[in-house]
Backbone as JSON, one array per atom type, in Angstrom:
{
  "sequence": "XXXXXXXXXXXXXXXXXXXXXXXXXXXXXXXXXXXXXXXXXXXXXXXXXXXXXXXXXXXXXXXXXXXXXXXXXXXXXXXXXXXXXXXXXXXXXXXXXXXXXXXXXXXXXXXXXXXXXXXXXXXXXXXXXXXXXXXXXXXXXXXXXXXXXXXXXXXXXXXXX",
  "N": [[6.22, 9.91, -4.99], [3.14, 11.14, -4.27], [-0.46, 11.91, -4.22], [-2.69, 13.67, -3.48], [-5.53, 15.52, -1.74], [-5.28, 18.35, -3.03], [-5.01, 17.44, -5.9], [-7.35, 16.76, -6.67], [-8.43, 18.9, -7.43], [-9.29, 19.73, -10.07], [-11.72, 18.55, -10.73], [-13.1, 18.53, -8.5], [-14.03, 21.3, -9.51], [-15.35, 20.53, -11.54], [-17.59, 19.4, -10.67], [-19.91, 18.09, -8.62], [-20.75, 15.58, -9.86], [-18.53, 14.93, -11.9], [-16.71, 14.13, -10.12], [-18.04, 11.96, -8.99], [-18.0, 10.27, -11.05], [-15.2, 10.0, -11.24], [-14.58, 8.73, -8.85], [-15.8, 5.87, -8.71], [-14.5, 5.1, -11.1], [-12.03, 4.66, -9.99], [-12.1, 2.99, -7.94], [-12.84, 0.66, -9.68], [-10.97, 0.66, -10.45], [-9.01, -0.42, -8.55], [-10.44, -2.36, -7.92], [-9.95, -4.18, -9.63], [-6.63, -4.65, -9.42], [-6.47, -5.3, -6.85], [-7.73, -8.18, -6.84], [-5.58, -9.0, -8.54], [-3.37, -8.35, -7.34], [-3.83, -10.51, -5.46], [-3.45, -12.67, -6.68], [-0.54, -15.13, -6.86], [1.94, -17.54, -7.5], [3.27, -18.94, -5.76], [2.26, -20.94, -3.21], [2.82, -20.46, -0.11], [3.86, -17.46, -0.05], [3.24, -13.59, -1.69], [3.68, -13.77, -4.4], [5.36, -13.74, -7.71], [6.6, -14.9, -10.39], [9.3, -13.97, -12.4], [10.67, -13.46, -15.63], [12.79, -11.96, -16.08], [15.59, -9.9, -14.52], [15.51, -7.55, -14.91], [12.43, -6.92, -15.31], [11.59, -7.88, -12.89], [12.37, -5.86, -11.09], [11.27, -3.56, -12.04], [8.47, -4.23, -11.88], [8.99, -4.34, -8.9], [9.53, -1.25, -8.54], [7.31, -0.09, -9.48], [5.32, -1.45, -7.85], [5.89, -0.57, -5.34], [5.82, 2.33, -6.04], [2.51, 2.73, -6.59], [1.99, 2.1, -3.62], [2.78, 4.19, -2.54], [1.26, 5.93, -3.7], [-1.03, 5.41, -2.86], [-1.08, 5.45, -0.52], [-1.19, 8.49, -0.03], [-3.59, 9.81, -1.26], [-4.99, 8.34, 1.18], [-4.17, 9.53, 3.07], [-5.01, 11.83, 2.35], [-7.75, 11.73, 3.48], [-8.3, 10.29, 5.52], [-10.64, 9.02, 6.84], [-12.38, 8.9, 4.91], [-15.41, 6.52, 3.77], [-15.53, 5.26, 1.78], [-12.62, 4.5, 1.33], [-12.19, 1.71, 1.68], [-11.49, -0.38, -0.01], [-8.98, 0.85, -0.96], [-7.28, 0.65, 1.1], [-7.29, -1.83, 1.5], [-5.87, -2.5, -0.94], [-3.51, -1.59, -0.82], [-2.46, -2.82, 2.14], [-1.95, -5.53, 0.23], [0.09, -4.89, -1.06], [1.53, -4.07, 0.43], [2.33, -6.51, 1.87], [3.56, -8.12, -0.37], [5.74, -10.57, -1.76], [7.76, -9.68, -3.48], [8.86, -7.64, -2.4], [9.88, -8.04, -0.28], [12.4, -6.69, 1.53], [13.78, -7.74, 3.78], [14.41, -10.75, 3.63], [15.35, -11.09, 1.21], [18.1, -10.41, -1.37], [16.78, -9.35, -3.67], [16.18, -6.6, -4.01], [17.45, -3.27, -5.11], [19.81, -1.02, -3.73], [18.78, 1.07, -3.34], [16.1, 1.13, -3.65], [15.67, -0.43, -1.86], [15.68, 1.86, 0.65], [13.8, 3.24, -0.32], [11.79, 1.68, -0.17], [11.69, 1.02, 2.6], [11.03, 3.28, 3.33], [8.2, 4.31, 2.65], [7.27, 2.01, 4.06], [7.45, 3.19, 6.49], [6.31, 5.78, 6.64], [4.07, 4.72, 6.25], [3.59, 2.52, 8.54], [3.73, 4.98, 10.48], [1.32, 6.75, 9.88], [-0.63, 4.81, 10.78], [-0.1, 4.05, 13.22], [-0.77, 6.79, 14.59], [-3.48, 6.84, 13.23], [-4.42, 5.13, 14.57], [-5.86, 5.46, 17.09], [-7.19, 7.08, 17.38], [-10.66, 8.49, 17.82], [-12.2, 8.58, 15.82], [-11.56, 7.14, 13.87], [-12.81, 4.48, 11.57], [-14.22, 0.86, 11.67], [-12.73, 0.05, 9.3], [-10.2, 1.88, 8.84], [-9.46, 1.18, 11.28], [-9.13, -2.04, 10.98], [-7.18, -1.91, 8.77], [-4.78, -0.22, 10.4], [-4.05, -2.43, 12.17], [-3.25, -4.48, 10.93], [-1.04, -3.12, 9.08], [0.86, -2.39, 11.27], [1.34, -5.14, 11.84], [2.74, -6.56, 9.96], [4.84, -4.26, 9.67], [5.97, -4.77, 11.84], [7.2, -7.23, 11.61], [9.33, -6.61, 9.7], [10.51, -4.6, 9.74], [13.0, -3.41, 12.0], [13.2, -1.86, 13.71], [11.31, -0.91, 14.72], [10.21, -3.89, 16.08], [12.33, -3.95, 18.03], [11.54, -1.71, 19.66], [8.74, -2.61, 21.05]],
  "CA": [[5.04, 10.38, -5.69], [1.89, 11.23, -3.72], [-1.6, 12.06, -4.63], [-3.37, 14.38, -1.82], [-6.63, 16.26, -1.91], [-5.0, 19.18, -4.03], [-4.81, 16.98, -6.68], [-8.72, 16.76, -7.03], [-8.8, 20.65, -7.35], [-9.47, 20.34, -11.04], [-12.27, 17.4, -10.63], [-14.18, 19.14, -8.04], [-14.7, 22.52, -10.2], [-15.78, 20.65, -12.52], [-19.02, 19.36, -9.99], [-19.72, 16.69, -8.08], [-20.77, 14.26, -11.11], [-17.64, 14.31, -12.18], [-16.32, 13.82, -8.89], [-18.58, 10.79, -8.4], [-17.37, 9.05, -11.58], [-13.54, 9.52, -10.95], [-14.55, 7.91, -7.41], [-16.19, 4.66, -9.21], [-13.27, 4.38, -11.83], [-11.07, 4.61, -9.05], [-12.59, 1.69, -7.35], [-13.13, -0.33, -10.31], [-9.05, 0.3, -10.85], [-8.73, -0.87, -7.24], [-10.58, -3.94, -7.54], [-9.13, -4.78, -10.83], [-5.44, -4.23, -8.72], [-6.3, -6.11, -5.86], [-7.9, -9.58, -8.21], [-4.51, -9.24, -9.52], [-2.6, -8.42, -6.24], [-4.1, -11.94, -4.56], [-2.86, -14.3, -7.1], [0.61, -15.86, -6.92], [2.37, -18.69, -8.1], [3.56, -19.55, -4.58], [1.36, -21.07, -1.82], [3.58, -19.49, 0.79], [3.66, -15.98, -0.18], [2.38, -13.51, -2.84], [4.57, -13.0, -5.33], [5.17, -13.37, -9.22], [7.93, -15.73, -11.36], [9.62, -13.0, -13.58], [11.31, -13.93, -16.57], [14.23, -11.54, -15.99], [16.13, -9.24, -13.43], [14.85, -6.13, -15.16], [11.34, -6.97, -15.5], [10.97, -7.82, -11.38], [12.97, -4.3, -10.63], [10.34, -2.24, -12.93], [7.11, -4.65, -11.04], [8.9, -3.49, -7.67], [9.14, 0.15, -8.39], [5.31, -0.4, -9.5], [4.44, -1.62, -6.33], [6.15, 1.16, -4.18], [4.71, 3.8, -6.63], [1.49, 2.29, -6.64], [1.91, 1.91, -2.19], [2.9, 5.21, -2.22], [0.35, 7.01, -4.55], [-2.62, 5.26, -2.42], [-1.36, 6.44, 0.36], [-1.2, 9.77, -0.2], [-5.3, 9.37, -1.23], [-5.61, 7.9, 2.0], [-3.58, 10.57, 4.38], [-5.61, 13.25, 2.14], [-9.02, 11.71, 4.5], [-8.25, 8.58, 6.07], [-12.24, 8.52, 7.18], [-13.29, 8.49, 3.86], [-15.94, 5.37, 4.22], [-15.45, 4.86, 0.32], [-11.35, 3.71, 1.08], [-12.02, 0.34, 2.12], [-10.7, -1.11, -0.93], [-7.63, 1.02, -1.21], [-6.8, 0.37, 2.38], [-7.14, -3.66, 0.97], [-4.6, -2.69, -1.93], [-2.17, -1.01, 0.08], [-2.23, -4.13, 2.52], [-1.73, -6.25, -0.83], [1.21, -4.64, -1.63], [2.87, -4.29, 1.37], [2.56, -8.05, 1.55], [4.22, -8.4, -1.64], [7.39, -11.18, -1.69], [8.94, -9.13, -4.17], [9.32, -6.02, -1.43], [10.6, -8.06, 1.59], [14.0, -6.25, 1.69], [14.5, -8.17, 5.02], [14.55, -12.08, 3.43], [15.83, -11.54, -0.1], [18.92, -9.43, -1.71], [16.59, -8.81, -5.11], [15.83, -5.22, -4.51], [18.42, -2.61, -5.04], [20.45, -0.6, -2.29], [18.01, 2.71, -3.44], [14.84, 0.41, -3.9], [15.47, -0.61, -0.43], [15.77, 2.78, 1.09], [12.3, 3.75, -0.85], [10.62, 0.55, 0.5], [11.68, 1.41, 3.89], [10.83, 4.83, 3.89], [6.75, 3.73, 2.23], [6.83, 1.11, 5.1], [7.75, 4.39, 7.85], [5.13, 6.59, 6.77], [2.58, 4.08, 6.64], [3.35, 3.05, 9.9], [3.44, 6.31, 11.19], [0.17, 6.75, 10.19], [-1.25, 3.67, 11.44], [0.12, 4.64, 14.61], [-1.6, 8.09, 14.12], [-4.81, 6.57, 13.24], [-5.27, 3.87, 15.69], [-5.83, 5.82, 18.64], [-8.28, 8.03, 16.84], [-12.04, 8.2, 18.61], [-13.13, 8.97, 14.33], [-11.53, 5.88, 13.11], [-13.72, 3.46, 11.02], [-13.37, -0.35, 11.51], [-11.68, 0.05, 8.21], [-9.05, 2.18, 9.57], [-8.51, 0.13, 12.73], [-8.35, -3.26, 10.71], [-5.76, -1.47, 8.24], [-3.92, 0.13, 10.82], [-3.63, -3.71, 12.71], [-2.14, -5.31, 9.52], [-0.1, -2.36, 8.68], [1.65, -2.86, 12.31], [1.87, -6.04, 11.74], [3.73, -6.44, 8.92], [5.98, -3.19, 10.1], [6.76, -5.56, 13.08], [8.5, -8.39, 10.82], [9.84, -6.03, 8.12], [11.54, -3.18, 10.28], [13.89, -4.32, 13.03], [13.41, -0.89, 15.04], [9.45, -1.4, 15.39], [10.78, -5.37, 17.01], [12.66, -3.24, 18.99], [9.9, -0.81, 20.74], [7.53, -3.46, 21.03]],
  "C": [[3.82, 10.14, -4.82], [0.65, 11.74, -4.24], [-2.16, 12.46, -3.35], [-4.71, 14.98, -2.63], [-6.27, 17.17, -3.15], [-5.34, 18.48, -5.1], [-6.07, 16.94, -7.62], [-9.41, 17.79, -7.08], [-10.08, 20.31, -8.68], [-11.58, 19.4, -11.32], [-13.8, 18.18, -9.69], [-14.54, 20.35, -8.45], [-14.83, 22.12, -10.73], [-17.61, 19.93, -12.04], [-18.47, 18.18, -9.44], [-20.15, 15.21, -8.57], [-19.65, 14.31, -11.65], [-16.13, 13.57, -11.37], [-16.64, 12.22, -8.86], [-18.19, 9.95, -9.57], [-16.02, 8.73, -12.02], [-13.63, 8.76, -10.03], [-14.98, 6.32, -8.34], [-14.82, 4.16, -10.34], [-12.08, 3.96, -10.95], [-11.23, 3.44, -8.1], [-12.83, 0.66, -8.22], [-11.47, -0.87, -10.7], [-9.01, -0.38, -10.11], [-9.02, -2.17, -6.55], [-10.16, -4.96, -8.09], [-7.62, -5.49, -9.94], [-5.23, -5.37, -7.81], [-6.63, -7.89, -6.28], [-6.23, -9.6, -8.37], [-3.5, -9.36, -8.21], [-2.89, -9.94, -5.3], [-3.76, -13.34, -5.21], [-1.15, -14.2, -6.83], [0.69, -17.2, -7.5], [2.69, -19.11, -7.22], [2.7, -19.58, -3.87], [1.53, -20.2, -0.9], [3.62, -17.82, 0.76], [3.45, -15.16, -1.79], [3.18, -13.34, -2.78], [4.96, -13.66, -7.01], [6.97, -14.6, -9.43], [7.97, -14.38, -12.49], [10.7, -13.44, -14.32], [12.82, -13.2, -16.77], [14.63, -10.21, -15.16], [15.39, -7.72, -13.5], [13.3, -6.37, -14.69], [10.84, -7.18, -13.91], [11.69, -6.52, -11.0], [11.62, -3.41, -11.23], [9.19, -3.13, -12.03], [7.46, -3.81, -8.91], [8.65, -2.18, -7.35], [7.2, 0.46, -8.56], [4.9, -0.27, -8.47], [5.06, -1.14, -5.26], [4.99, 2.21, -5.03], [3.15, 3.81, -6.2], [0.57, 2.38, -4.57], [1.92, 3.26, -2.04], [1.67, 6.7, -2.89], [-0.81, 6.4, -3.34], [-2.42, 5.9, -0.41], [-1.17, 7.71, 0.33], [-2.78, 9.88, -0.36], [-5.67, 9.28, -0.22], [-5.31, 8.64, 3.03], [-4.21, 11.91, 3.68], [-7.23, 13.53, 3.26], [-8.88, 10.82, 4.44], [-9.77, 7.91, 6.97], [-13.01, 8.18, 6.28], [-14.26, 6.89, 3.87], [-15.82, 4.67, 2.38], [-13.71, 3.82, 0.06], [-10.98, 2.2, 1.74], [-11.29, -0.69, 1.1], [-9.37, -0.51, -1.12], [-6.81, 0.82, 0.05], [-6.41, -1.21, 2.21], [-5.76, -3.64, -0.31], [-3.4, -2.49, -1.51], [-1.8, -2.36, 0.63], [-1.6, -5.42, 1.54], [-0.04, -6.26, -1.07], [2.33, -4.26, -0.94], [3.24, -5.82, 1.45], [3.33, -8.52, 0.46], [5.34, -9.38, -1.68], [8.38, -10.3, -2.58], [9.65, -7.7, -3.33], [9.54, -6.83, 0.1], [12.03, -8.07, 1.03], [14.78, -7.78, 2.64], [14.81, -10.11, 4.53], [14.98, -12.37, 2.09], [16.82, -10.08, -0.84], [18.44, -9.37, -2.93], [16.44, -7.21, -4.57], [17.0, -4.33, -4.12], [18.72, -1.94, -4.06], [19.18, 0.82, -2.2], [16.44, 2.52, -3.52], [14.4, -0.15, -2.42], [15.48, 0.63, 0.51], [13.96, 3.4, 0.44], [11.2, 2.95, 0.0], [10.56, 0.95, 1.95], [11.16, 2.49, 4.3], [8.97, 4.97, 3.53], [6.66, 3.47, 3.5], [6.8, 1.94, 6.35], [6.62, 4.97, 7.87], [4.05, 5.66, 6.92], [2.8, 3.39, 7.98], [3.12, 4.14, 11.16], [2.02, 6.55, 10.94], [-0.83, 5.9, 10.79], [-0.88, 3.78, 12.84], [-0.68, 6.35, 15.13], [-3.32, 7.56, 14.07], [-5.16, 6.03, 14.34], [-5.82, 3.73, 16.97], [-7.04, 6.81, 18.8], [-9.45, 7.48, 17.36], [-13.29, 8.16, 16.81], [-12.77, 7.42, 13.44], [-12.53, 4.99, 12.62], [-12.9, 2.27, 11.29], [-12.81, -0.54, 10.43], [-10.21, 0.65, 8.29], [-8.28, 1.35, 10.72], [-8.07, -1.31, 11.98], [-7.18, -2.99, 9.78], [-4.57, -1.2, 9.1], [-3.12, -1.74, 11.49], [-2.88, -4.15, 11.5], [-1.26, -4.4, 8.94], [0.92, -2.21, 10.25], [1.58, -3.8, 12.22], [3.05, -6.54, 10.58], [5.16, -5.21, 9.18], [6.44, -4.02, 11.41], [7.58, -6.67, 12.73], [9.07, -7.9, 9.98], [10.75, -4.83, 8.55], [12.11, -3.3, 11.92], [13.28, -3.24, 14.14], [11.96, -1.1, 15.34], [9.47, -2.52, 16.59], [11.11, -4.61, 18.59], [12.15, -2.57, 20.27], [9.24, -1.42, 21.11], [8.01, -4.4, 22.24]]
}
């Protein structure tokens, strides 16, 4: 599930005031998201005590969906100077303990194939961006922590490097 420009067809015929206060809800979601994405219960890494097997499977698909909807937003204009906070949620949620495939057998064989394939494209774009002469230091410090994390989380990145 992605979210691209198209998406904001209906938003921008309707002007650019109603443009400008999907953009503010959309950032107030985002800060809400990320508050919430920075706590844990563990020192060591973020991640959540869930009371049962189901209930951390439905928070993981969340936080793919959630990885995967913002980027799509963010590969619709990755200059936007307004995506500094969803560039911070994304980061959030790649970080996640409940989505390292590579150090824990909770996420399913098809949950791991999703995560991996999130963690591809957004390296691919971060490799895409980072070379860019248009990049914002918001782009370049995303793209750095989105190769970093794709360098302990995906063996073939280790590999190239």
């Amino acid at each position: 599930f992605t979210t691209g420009a198209s998406d904001l067809s209906p938003l921008n015929a309707a002007g650019p005031g109603a443009l400008l206060v999907s953009r503010r809800r959309l950032g107030h979601a985002q800060s809400r998201l990320l508050a919430l994405l920075r706590t844990t219960h563990k020192e060591s890494r973020c991640a959540f005590f869930y009371a049962s097997g189901p209930a951390l499977r439905y928070s993981q698909r969340a936080f793919l969906k959630a990885w995967a909807s913002l980027m799509g937003i963010v590969m619709a204009n990755p200059f936007d100077e307004n995506q500094t906070t969803c560039y911070e949620v994304i980061y959030q949620c790649m970080c996640r303990g409940e989505l390292d495939a590579t150090s824990s057998a909770i996420l399913s064989p098809g949950d791991v194939l999703r995560y991996r394939q999130v963690l591809i494209e957004t390296t691919s774009f971060a490799l895409s961006q980072i070379s860019s002469k248009a990049a914002t230091p918001a782009v370049l410090v995303f793209c750095a922590r989105a190769l970093s994390v794709a360098f302990f989380r995906l063996p073939e990145v280790r590999e190239k490097v």
